[in-house]
Amino acid sequence: MATEQTPPTPVRLPDDLKKDLKAAAEANDRSLNGEIVNRLRSTFKGKRSRQPSANPPSPDTLEERSDERQRTAKFVPDVK
């Protein structure tokens, strides 16, 4: 009996993002697809999935959280 495969979902990624994802996949001993799936799933669970050694300490104060948001805001598109 053949196993059912999920149909491909083509996604265009900027070259720099793809390079970073490939490096993370290798570091986490995953395929590129596995890395992308893991990261997407973790966003829906409300947490990030990273290797403990690569996980920076979470911001403790409102000021640190605000700084973190400002640093990451350039990576999130404006949704209107």
N, CA and C atoms as an extended XYZ file, in Angstrom:
240
Properties=species:S:1:pos:R:3:atomname:S:1:resname:S:1:resid:I:1 pbc="F F F"
N         0.845       -1.182        0.000 N   MET     1
C         0.000        0.000        0.000 CA  MET     1
C         0.888        1.241        0.000 C   MET     1
N         0.630        2.157       -0.910 N   ALA     2
C         1.419        3.382       -1.025 CA  ALA     2
C         0.996        4.383        0.043 C   ALA     2
N         1.986        5.128        0.554 N   THR     3
C         1.661        6.165        1.534 CA  THR     3
C         1.277        7.437        0.792 C   THR     3
N         0.341        8.150        1.356 N   GLU     4
C        -0.118        9.394        0.746 CA  GLU     4
C         0.849       10.517        1.072 C   GLU     4
N         1.289       11.229        0.053 N   GLN     5
C         2.206       12.338        0.255 CA  GLN     5
C         1.451       13.661        0.212 C   GLN     5
N         1.937       14.605        1.001 N   THR     6
C         1.392       15.950        0.966 CA  THR     6
C         1.839       16.608       -0.335 C   THR     6
N         0.912       17.214       -1.071 N   PRO     7
C         1.330       17.874       -2.315 CA  PRO     7
C         2.262       19.050       -2.027 C   PRO     7
N         3.226       19.302       -2.901 N   PRO     8
C         4.156       20.423       -2.703 CA  PRO     8
C         3.422       21.769       -2.671 C   PRO     8
N         3.965       22.685       -1.880 N   THR     9
C         3.464       24.053       -1.807 CA  THR     9
C         4.625       24.973       -2.147 C   THR     9
N         4.725       25.364       -3.407 N   PRO    10
C         5.848       26.221       -3.793 CA  PRO    10
C         5.788       27.573       -3.065 C   PRO    10
N         6.924       27.966       -2.542 N   VAL    11
C         7.038       29.247       -1.837 CA  VAL    11
C         8.305       29.929       -2.318 C   VAL    11
N         8.194       31.202       -2.682 N   ARG    12
C         9.380       31.964       -3.081 CA  ARG    12
C         9.965       32.615       -1.835 C   ARG    12
N        11.235       32.358       -1.599 N   LEU    13
C        11.929       32.929       -0.448 CA  LEU    13
C        13.072       33.807       -0.924 C   LEU    13
N        13.312       34.928       -0.249 N   PRO    14
C        14.504       35.719       -0.566 CA  PRO    14
C        15.750       34.853       -0.336 C   PRO    14
N        16.758       35.061       -1.155 N   ASP    15
C        17.975       34.248       -1.080 CA  ASP    15
C        18.603       34.240        0.307 C   ASP    15
N        18.635       35.410        0.970 N   ASP    16
C        19.256       35.466        2.289 CA  ASP    16
C        18.474       34.654        3.320 C   ASP    16
N        17.145       34.668        3.226 N   LEU    17
C        16.322       33.892        4.150 CA  LEU    17
C        16.509       32.398        3.904 C   LEU    17
N        16.550       32.013        2.647 N   LYS    18
C        16.757       30.595        2.313 CA  LYS    18
C        18.111       30.121        2.823 C   LYS    18
N        19.118       30.959        2.684 N   LYS    19
C        20.457       30.617        3.180 CA  LYS    19
C        20.427       30.411        4.698 C   LYS    19
N        19.752       31.324        5.413 N   ASP    20
C        19.644       31.206        6.872 CA  ASP    20
C        18.872       29.956        7.270 C   ASP    20
N        17.789       29.662        6.550 N   LEU    21
C        16.997       28.467        6.849 CA  LEU    21
C        17.802       27.192        6.610 C   LEU    21
N        18.573       27.169        5.526 N   LYS    22
C        19.410       25.998        5.253 CA  LYS    22
C        20.441       25.793        6.355 C   LYS    22
N        21.054       26.874        6.810 N   ALA    23
C        22.049       26.776        7.888 CA  ALA    23
C        21.395       26.278        9.176 C   ALA    23
N        20.214       26.801        9.484 N   ALA    24
C        19.500       26.370       10.691 CA  ALA    24
C        19.086       24.903       10.571 C   ALA    24
N        18.642       24.508        9.386 N   ALA    25
C        18.243       23.114        9.165 CA  ALA    25
C        19.422       22.177        9.409 C   ALA    25
N        20.572       22.546        8.895 N   GLU    26
C        21.767       21.724        9.099 CA  GLU    26
C        22.144       21.665       10.579 C   GLU    26
N        22.103       22.804       11.249 N   ALA    27
C        22.447       22.858       12.675 CA  ALA    27
C        21.474       22.038       13.518 C   ALA    27
N        20.207       21.970       13.080 N   ASN    28
C        19.182       21.233       13.813 CA  ASN    28
C        18.983       19.812       13.284 C   ASN    28
N        19.856       19.403       12.361 N   ASP    29
C        19.805       18.061       11.770 CA  ASP    29
C        18.434       17.772       11.159 C   ASP    29
N        17.964       18.729       10.340 N   ARG    30
C        16.680       18.611        9.654 CA  ARG    30
C        16.866       18.921        8.178 C   ARG    30
N        15.884       18.524        7.386 N   SER    31
C        15.841       18.960        5.994 CA  SER    31
C        15.367       20.415        5.981 C   SER    31
N        15.538       21.073        4.858 N   LEU    32
C        15.040       22.447        4.734 CA  LEU    32
C        13.530       22.465        4.969 C   LEU    32
N        12.818       21.521        4.368 N   ASN    33
C        11.376       21.434        4.569 CA  ASN    33
C        11.044       21.214        6.045 C   ASN    33
N        11.767       20.323        6.701 N   GLY    34
C        11.534       20.048        8.115 CA  GLY    34
C        11.750       21.274        8.977 C   GLY    34
N        12.778       22.067        8.653 N   GLU    35
C        13.055       23.293        9.407 CA  GLU    35
C        11.912       24.295        9.238 C   GLU    35
N        11.450       24.465        8.002 N   ILE    36
C        10.368       25.407        7.731 CA  ILE    36
C         9.087       24.963        8.442 C   ILE    36
N         8.750       23.681        8.343 N   VAL    37
C         7.542       23.158        8.989 CA  VAL    37
C         7.634       23.338       10.502 C   VAL    37
N         8.787       23.009       11.091 N   ASN    38
C         8.958       23.145       12.529 CA  ASN    38
C         8.785       24.594       12.973 C   ASN    38
N         9.381       25.519       12.242 N   ARG    39
C         9.277       26.929       12.603 CA  ARG    39
C         7.849       27.453       12.451 C   ARG    39
N         7.174       27.050       11.394 N   LEU    40
C         5.788       27.482       11.222 CA  LEU    40
C         4.893       26.908       12.309 C   LEU    40
N         5.051       25.634       12.609 N   ARG    41
C         4.244       25.027       13.671 CA  ARG    41
C         4.473       25.722       15.009 C   ARG    41
N         5.723       26.057       15.292 N   SER    42
C         6.025       26.687       16.580 CA  SER    42
C         5.368       28.062       16.702 C   SER    42
N         5.157       28.755       15.593 N   THR    43
C         4.487       30.053       15.678 CA  THR    43
C         3.026       29.894       16.058 C   THR    43
N         2.416       28.806       15.650 N   PHE    44
C         1.025       28.561       15.997 CA  PHE    44
C         0.884       28.052       17.425 C   PHE    44
N         1.941       27.505       17.972 N   LYS    45
C         1.938       27.057       19.362 CA  LYS    45
C         2.333       28.202       20.297 C   LYS    45
N         2.722       29.340       19.738 N   GLY    46
C         3.084       30.498       20.551 CA  GLY    46
C         4.478       30.417       21.133 C   GLY    46
N         5.332       29.609       20.527 N   LYS    47
C         6.707       29.533       21.007 CA  LYS    47
C         7.628       29.360       19.814 C   LYS    47
N         8.874       29.638       20.034 N   ARG    48
C         9.884       29.459       18.999 CA  ARG    48
C        10.649       28.184       19.273 C   ARG    48
N        11.013       27.500       18.215 N   SER    49
C        11.778       26.267       18.371 CA  SER    49
C        13.206       26.520       17.925 C   SER    49
N        14.104       26.567       18.883 N   ARG    50
C        15.523       26.800       18.598 CA  ARG    50
C        16.344       25.893       19.481 C   ARG    50
N        17.545       25.696       19.065 N   GLN    51
C        18.471       24.957       19.902 CA  GLN    51
C        18.716       25.785       21.154 C   GLN    51
N        18.777       25.176       22.330 N   PRO    52
C        18.961       25.954       23.567 CA  PRO    52
C        20.175       26.868       23.534 C   PRO    52
N        21.268       26.424       22.950 N   SER    53
C        22.474       27.253       22.944 CA  SER    53
C        22.312       28.484       22.055 C   SER    53
N        21.415       28.407       21.065 N   ALA    54
C        21.205       29.535       20.155 CA  ALA    54
C        20.052       30.418       20.603 C   ALA    54
N        19.395       30.047       21.689 N   ASN    55
C        18.227       30.780       22.150 CA  ASN    55
C        18.649       31.924       23.064 C   ASN    55
N        18.490       33.168       22.615 N   PRO    56
C        18.874       34.288       23.473 CA  PRO    56
C        17.916       34.400       24.646 C   PRO    56
N        18.347       34.996       25.731 N   PRO    57
C        17.442       35.162       26.867 CA  PRO    57
C        16.243       36.008       26.462 C   PRO    57
N        15.085       35.659       26.996 N   SER    58
C        13.890       36.420       26.645 CA  SER    58
C        13.927       37.772       27.348 C   SER    58
N        13.345       38.796       26.702 N   PRO    59
C        13.337       40.121       27.321 CA  PRO    59
C        12.519       40.111       28.609 C   PRO    59
N        13.058       40.706       29.651 N   ASP    60
C        12.388       40.698       30.953 CA  ASP    60
C        11.582       41.955       31.228 C   ASP    60
N        12.000       43.060       30.673 N   THR    61
C        11.315       44.315       30.979 CA  THR    61
C        10.538       44.804       29.765 C   THR    61
N         9.592       45.687       30.000 N   LEU    62
C         8.835       46.267       28.895 CA  LEU    62
C         9.746       46.996       27.924 C   LEU    62
N        10.759       47.653       28.456 N   GLU    63
C        11.700       48.374       27.599 CA  GLU    63
C        12.440       47.398       26.687 C   GLU    63
N        12.896       46.275       27.239 N   GLU    64
C        13.580       45.267       26.422 CA  GLU    64
C        12.637       44.684       25.367 C   GLU    64
N        11.379       44.462       25.748 N   ARG    65
C        10.408       43.935       24.788 CA  ARG    65
C        10.152       44.936       23.671 C   ARG    65
N        10.061       46.199       24.024 N   SER    66
C         9.855       47.240       23.027 CA  SER    66
C        11.042       47.304       22.067 C   SER    66
N        12.250       47.226       22.617 N   ASP    67
C        13.456       47.225       21.776 CA  ASP    67
C        13.447       46.032       20.830 C   ASP    67
N        13.055       44.872       21.341 N   GLU    68
C        13.000       43.656       20.517 CA  GLU    68
C        11.988       43.818       19.389 C   GLU    68
N        10.841       44.392       19.691 N   ARG    69
C         9.821       44.616       18.660 CA  ARG    69
C        10.335       45.560       17.580 C   ARG    69
N        11.026       46.611       17.993 N   GLN    70
C        11.556       47.564       17.020 CA  GLN    70
C        12.601       46.909       16.121 C   GLN    70
N        13.443       46.049       16.702 N   ARG    71
C        14.463       45.363       15.899 CA  ARG    71
C        13.841       44.394       14.907 C   ARG    71
N        12.755       43.735       15.292 N   THR    72
C        12.156       42.730       14.418 CA  THR    72
C        11.070       43.293       13.507 C   THR    72
N        10.609       44.507       13.765 N   ALA    73
C         9.521       45.091       12.979 CA  ALA    73
C         9.865       45.185       11.495 C   ALA    73
N        11.118       45.385       11.173 N   LYS    74
C        11.487       45.517        9.759 CA  LYS    74
C        11.333       44.204        9.003 C   LYS    74
N        11.212       43.073        9.707 N   PHE    75
C        11.065       41.772        9.062 CA  PHE    75
C         9.604       41.355        8.890 C   PHE    75
N         8.691       42.093        9.511 N   VAL    76
C         7.283       41.748        9.471 CA  VAL    76
C         6.578       42.757        8.556 C   VAL    76
N         5.909       42.251        7.520 N   PRO    77
C         5.231       43.194        6.617 CA  PRO    77
C         4.065       43.882        7.307 C   PRO    77
N         3.808       45.083        6.875 N   ASP    78
C         2.697       45.870        7.391 CA  ASP    78
C         1.409       45.290        6.815 C   ASP    78
N         0.507       44.820        7.660 N   VAL    79
C        -0.762       44.249        7.196 CA  VAL    79
C        -1.851       45.288        7.354 C   VAL    79
N        -2.558       45.533        6.269 N   LYS    80
C        -3.621       46.549        6.304 CA  LYS    80
C        -4.922       45.949        5.878 C   LYS    80
